[in-house]
Short mmCIF file of C-alpha atoms in Angstrom, two decimals:
data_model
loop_
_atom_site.label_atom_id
_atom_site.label_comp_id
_atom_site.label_asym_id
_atom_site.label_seq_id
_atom_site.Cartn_x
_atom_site.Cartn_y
_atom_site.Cartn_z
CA UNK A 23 78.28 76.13 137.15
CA UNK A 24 79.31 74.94 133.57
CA UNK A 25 81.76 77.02 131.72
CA UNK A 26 82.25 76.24 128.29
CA UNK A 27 85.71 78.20 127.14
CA UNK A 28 86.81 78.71 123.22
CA UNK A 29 88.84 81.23 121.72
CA UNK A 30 92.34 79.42 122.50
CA UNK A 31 94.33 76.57 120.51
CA UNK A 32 94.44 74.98 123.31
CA UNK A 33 96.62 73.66 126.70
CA UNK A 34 98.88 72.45 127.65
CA UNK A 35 102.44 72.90 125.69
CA UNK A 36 100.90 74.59 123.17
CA UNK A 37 102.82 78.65 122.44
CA UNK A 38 100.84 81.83 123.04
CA UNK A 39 99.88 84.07 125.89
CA UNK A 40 96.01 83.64 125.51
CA UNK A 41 97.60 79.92 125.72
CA UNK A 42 99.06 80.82 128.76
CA UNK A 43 96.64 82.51 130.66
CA UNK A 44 93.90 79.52 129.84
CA UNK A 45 96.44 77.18 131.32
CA UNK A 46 96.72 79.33 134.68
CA UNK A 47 93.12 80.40 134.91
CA UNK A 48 91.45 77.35 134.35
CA UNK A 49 92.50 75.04 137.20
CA UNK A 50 91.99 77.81 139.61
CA UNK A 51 88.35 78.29 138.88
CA UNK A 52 87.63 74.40 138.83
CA UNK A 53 88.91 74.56 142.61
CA UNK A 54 86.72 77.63 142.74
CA UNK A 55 83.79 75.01 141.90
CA UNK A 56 83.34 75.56 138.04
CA UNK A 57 82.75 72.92 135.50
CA UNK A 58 84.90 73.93 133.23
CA UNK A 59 85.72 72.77 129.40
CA UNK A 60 87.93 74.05 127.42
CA UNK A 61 87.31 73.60 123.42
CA UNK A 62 90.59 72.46 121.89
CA UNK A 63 91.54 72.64 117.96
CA UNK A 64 92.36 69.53 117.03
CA UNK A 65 95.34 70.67 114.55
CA UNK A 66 97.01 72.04 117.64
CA UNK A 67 97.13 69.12 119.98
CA UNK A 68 100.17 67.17 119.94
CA UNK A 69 100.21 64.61 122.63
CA UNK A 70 99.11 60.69 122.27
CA UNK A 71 96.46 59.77 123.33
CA UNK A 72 95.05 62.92 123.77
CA UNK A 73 94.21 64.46 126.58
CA UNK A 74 90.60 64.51 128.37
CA UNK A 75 91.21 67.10 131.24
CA UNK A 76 94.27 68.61 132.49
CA UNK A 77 94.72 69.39 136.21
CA UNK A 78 90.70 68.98 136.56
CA UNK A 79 89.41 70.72 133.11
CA UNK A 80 88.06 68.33 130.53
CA UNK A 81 88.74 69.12 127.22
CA UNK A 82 86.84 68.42 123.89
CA UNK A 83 88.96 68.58 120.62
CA UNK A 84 86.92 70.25 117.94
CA UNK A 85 88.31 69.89 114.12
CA UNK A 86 88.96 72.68 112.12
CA UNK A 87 91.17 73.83 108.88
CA UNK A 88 94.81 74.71 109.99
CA UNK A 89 94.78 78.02 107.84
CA UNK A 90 94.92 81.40 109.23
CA UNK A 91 92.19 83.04 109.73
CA UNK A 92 90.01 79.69 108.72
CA UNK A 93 90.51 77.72 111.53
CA UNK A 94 89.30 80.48 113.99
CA UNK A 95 85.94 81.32 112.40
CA UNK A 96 85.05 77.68 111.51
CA UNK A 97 86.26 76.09 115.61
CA UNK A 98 84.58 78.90 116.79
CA UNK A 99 80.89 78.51 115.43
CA UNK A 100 81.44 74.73 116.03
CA UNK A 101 82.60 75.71 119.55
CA UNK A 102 79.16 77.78 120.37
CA UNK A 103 77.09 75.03 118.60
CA UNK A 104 78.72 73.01 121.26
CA UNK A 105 78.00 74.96 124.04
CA UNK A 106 74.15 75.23 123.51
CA UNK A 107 74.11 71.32 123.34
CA UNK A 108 75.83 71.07 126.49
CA UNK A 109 73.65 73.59 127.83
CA UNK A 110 76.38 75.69 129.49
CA UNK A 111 75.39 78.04 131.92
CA UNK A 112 78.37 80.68 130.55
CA UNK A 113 80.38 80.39 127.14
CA UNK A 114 83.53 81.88 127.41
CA UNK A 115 85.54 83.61 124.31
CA UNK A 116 88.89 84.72 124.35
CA UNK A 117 89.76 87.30 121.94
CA UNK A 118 87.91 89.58 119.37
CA UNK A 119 88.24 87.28 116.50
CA UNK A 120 86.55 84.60 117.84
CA UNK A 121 83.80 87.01 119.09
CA UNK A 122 82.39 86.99 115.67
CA UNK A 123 80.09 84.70 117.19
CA UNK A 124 78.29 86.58 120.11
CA UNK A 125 74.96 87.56 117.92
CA UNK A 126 74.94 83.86 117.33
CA UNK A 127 75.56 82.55 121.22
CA UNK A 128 73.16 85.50 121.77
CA UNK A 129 70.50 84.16 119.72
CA UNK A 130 70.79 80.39 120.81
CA UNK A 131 70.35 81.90 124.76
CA UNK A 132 73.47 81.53 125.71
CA UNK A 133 75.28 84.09 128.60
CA UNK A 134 78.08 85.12 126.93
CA UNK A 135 81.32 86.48 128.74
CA UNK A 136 84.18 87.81 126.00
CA UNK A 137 87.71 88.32 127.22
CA UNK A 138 89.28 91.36 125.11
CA UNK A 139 92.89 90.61 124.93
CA UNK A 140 94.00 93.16 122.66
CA UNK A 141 92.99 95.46 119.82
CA UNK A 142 94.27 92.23 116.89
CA UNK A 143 93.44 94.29 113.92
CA UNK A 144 96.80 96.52 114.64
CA UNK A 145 98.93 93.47 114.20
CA UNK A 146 100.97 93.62 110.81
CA UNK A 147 99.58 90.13 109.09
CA UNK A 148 96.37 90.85 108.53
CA UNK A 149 94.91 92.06 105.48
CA UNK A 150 92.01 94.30 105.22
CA UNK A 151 89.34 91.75 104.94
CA UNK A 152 90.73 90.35 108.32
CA UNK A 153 91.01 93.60 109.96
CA UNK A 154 87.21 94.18 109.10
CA UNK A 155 85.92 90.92 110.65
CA UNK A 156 88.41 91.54 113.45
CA UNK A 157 86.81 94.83 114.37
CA UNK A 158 83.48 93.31 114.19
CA UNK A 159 84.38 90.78 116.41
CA UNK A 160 85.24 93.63 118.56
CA UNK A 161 81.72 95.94 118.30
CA UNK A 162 79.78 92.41 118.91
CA UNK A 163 81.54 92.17 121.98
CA UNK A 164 81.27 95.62 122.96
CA UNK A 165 77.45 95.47 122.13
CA UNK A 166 76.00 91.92 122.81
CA UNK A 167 78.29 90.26 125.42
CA UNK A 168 76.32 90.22 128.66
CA UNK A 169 80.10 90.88 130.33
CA UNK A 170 83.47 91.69 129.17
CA UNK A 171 86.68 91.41 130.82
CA UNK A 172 89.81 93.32 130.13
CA UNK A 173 93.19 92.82 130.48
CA UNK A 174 94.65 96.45 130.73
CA UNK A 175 93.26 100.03 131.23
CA UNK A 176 93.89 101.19 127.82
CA UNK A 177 91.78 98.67 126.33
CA UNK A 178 89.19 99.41 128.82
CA UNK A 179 89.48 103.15 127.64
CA UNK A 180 89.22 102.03 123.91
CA UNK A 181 85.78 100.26 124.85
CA UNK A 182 84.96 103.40 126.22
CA UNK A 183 85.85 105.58 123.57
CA UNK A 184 84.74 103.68 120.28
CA UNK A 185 81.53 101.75 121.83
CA UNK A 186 80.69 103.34 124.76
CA UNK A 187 80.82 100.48 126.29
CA UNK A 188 81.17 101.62 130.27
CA UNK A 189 80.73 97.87 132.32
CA UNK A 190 84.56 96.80 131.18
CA UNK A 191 85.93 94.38 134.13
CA UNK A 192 89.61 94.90 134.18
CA UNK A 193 91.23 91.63 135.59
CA UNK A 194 94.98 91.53 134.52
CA UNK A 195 96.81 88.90 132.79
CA UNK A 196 98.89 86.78 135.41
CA UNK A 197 102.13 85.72 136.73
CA UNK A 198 103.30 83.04 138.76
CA UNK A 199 106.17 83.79 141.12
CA UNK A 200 108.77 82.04 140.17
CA UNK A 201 112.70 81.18 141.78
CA UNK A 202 115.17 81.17 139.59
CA UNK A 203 116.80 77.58 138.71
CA UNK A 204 120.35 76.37 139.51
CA UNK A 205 120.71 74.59 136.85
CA UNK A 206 122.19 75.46 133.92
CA UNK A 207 122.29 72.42 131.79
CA UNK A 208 120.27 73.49 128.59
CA UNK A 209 121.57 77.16 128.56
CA UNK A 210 125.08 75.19 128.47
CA UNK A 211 124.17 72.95 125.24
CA UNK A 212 123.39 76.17 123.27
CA UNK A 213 126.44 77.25 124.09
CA UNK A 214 125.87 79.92 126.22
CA UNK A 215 127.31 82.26 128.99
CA UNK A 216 125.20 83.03 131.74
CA UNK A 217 124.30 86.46 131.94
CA UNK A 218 125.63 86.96 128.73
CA UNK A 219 123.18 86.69 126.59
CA UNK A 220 120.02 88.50 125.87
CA UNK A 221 116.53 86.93 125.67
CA UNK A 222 113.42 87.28 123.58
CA UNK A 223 110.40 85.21 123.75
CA UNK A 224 107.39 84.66 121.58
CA UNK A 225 105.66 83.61 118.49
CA UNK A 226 107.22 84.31 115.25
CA UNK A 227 104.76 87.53 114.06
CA UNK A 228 105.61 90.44 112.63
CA UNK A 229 104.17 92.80 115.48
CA UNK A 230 107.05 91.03 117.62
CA UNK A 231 109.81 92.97 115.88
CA UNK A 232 111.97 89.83 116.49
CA UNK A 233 113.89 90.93 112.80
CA UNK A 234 114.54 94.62 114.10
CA UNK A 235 116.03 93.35 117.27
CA UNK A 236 118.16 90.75 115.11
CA UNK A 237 119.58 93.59 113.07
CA UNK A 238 119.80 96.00 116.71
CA UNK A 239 121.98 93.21 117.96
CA UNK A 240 124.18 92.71 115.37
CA UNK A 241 124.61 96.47 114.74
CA UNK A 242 125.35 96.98 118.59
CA UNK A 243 128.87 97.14 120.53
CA UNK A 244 128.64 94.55 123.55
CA UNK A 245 131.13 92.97 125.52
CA UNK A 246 132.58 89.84 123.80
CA UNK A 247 131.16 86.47 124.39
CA UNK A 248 127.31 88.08 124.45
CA UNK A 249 124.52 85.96 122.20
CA UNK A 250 120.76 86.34 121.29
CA UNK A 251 118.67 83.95 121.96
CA UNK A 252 115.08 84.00 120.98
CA UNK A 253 112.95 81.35 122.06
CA UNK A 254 109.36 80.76 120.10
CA UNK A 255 108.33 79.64 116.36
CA UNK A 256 105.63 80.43 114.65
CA UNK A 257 102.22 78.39 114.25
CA UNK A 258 102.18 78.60 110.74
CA UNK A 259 105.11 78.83 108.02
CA UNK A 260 105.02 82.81 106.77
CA UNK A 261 107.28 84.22 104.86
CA UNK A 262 108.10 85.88 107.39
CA UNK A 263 109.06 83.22 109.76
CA UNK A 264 110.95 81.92 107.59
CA UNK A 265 112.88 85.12 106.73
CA UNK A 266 113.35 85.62 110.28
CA UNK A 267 114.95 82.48 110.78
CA UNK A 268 117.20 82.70 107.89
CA UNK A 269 118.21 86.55 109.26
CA UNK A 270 118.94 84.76 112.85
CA UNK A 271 121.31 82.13 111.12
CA UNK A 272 123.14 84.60 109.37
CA UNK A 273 123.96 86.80 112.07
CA UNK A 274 124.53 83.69 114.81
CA UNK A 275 121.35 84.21 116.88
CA UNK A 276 120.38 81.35 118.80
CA UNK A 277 116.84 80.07 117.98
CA UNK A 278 115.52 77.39 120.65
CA UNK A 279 111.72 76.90 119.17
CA UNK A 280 109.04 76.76 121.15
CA UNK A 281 109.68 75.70 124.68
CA UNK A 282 108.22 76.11 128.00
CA UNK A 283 109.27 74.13 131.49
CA UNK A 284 112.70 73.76 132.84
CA UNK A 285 114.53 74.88 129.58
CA UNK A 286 112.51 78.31 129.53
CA UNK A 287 113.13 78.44 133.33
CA UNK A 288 116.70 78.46 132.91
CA UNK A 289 116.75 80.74 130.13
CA UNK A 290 114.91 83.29 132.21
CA UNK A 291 117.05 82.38 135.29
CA UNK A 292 120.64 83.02 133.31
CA UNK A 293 119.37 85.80 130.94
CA UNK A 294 121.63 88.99 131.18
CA UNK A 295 118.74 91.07 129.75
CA UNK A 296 115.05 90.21 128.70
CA UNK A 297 113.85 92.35 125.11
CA UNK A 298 110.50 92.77 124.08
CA UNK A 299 110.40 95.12 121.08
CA UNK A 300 106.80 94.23 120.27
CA UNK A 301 104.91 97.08 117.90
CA UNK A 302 101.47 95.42 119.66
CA UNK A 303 100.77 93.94 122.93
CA UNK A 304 97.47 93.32 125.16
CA UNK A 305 99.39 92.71 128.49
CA UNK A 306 102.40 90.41 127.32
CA UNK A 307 102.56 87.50 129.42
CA UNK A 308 106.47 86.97 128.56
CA UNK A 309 107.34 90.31 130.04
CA UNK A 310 105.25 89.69 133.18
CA UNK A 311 107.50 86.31 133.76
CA UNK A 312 110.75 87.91 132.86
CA UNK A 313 109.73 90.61 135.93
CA UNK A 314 109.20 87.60 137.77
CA UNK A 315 112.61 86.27 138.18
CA UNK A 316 113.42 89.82 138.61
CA UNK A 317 115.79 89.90 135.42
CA UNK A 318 116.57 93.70 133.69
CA UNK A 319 114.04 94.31 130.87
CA UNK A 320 114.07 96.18 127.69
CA UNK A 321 110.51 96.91 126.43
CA UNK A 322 108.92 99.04 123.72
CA UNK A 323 107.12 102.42 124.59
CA UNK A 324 103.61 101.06 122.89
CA UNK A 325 100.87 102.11 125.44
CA UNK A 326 100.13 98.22 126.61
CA UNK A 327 103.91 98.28 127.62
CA UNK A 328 104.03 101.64 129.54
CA UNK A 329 100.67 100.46 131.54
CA UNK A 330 103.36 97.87 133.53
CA UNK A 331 104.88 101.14 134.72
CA UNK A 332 108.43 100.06 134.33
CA UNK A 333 111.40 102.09 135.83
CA UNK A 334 112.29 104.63 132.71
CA UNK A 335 115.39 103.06 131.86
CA UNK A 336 113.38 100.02 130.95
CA UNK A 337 112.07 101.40 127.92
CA UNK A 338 112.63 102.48 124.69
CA UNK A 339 111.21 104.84 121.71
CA UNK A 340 109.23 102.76 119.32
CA UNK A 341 109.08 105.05 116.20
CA UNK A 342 111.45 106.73 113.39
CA UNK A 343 114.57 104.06 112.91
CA UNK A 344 113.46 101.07 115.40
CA UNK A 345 116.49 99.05 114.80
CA UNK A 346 118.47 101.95 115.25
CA UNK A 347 116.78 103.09 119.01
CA UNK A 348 117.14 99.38 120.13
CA UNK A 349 120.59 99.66 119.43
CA UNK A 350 121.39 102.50 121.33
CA UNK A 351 119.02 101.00 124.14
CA UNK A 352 120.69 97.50 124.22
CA UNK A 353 124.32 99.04 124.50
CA UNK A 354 123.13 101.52 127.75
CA UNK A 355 121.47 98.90 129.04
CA UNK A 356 124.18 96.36 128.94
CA UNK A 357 127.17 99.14 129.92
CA UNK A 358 124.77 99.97 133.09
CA UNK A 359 123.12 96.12 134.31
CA UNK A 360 120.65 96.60 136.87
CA UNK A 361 118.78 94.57 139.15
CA UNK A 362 115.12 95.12 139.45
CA UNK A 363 112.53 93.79 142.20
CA UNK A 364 108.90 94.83 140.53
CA UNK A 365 105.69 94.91 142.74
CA UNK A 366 103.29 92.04 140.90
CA UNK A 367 100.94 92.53 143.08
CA UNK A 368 98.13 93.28 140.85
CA UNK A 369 99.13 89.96 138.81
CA UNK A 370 98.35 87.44 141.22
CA UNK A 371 96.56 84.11 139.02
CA UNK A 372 94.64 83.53 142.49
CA UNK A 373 93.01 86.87 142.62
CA UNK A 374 92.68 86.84 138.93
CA UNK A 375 90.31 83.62 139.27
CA UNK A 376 88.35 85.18 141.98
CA UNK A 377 87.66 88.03 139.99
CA UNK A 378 86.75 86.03 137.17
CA UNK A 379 84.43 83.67 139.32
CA UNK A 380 82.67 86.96 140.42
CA UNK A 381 81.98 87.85 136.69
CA UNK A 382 80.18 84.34 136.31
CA UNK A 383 78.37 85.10 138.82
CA UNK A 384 76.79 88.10 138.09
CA UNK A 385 75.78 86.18 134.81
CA UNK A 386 74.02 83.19 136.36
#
């Protein structure tokens, strides 16, 4: 079976948690038998030479304007044009954005299987025009995709509710299991105490909240020694990325840039307390790895957040004075350290790729 996958920048060591769950998924259904491609932008790939498959998927690097917005719309149309060449048996797309293209795929015979990750038009950046092609990206999919997967149940229930869209496969994001390192090596050259610090991690976009937790941790009474450290950048220079980063200089936060590996392991490892005070969320990869080394989280109350079904203590109100509940939060949480052992059952990568093989199926 050839799969032809778009809607990503691209793997590996590139930041995000579509990113991510590419990376994991992938591999898993090649061993599953799939032919699988994955449609790289070019911008985004880093490494010399480049890369022509990655633990048995084969890429193909497809140019494309590095601007916002841009680079999605033009990689993606190139990306389907691609896909009837090849003569793929499913195209894959990742995201409602990129689903702009379905009546197209559609039209050129292609079987089309869209993975929702998240309602994008909510996120803070985008202006209205965006929001609009956003949300059409989102009724194609709910319309013309011959399948779509899911990542949570609420945006299974907004299928339901704005499209009446009923077939909805919900197959989680994923999470590796992982042990906690020994080492403590690169935690030590930032200067940091372990346990005594608390971690964020993820791009540098407004929906994060990464500047209300800056101004929750310097407004909060911790015991001395404690540090933020929020590991991530953002893909593009905003003015608010760069904002952010001045704020985190000014108030001593430690910012680490985009990492992933051994240095990210031992940040999660050593982490006294993992925050997510995201305003938007699909099913955030970051907070299903900081459960996995079984570390004390701190999470907004959005609805994608309270679907992990966290002990209560592990949330807090997002609404009125943000800055001001985080506050509040991060001192009780600190004063009373807990911790946790979560059940990930139901985010197992290997059952995740069976499911997904199953949805290919149906299709072909």
């Amino acid at each position: 079976m050839k799969v032809i996958v778009t809607g990503l920048r691209g793997f590996p060591n590139i930041q995000g948690g579509i990113e991510t769950h590419c990376e994991e998924l992938y591999p898993r259904l090649v061993a599953l038998g799939c032919d699988v491609t994955v449609l790289r932008r070019k911008p985004f790939v880093k490494e010399a030479p480049p890369l022509s498959s990655y633990n048995g998927v084969k890429f193909k690097d497809i140019a494309t304007f590095r601007k916002m917005g841009v680079e999605v719309v033009v990689h993606t149309f190139l990306s389907v044009w691609y896909a009837f060449r090849s003569k793929a048996d499913v195209l894959h797309i990742h995201a409602i954005g990129p689903s702009i293209t379905v009546p197209l795929a559609k039209m050129l015979g292609l079987k089309v299987v869209v993975t929702h990750h998240g309602p994008d038009y909510n996120r803070r950046k985008w202006g209205r025009f965006a929001r609009f092609i956003l949300k059409t990206g989102e009724y194609f999919a709910a319309r013309w995709a011959d399948e779509i997967i899911v990542i949570s149940t609420t945006i299974r229930q907004l299928l339901q509710d704005n499209y009446h869209r009923e077939r909805a496969h919900l197959i989680y994001n994923g999470v590796k299991k992982f042990v906690g390192v020994e080492s403590t090596g690169y935690v030590s050259s930032l200067g940091l105490t372990p346990e005594k610090y608390i971690l964020a991690v993820g791009r540098f976009v407004e929906e994060k909240n990464f500047d209300a937790l800056i101004l929750a941790f310097s407004g909060a009474t911790l015991p001395s020694g404690y540090k933020l450290v929020i590991a991530g950048d953002a893909d593009h220079p905003t003015a608010y990325s760069e904002t952010l980063k001045k704020s985190a200089r000014d108030h001593q936060v430690v910012l680490t840039g985009m990492i992933k590996g051994q240095p990210l392991q031992e940040l999660y490892t050593h982490a006294g307390l993992f925050v997510l005070p995201s305003s938007h969320e699909g099913l955030p990869i970051t907070l299903l790895e900081a459960m996995s080394y079984e570390i004390d989280v701190l999470v907004s109350d959005i609805p994608a957040n309270s679907a992990v079904e966290l002990p209560p203590d592990c949330y807090f109100h997002y609404g009125g004075d943000i800055p001001a509940n985080l506050c509040k939060a991060l001192e009780a949480k600190i004063r009373n350290r807990k911790v946790h052992s979560y059940d990930l059952t139901p985010y197992d990568w290997d059952t995740i790729a069976e499911k997904t093989m199953a949805v290919y199926r149906i299709m072909t």
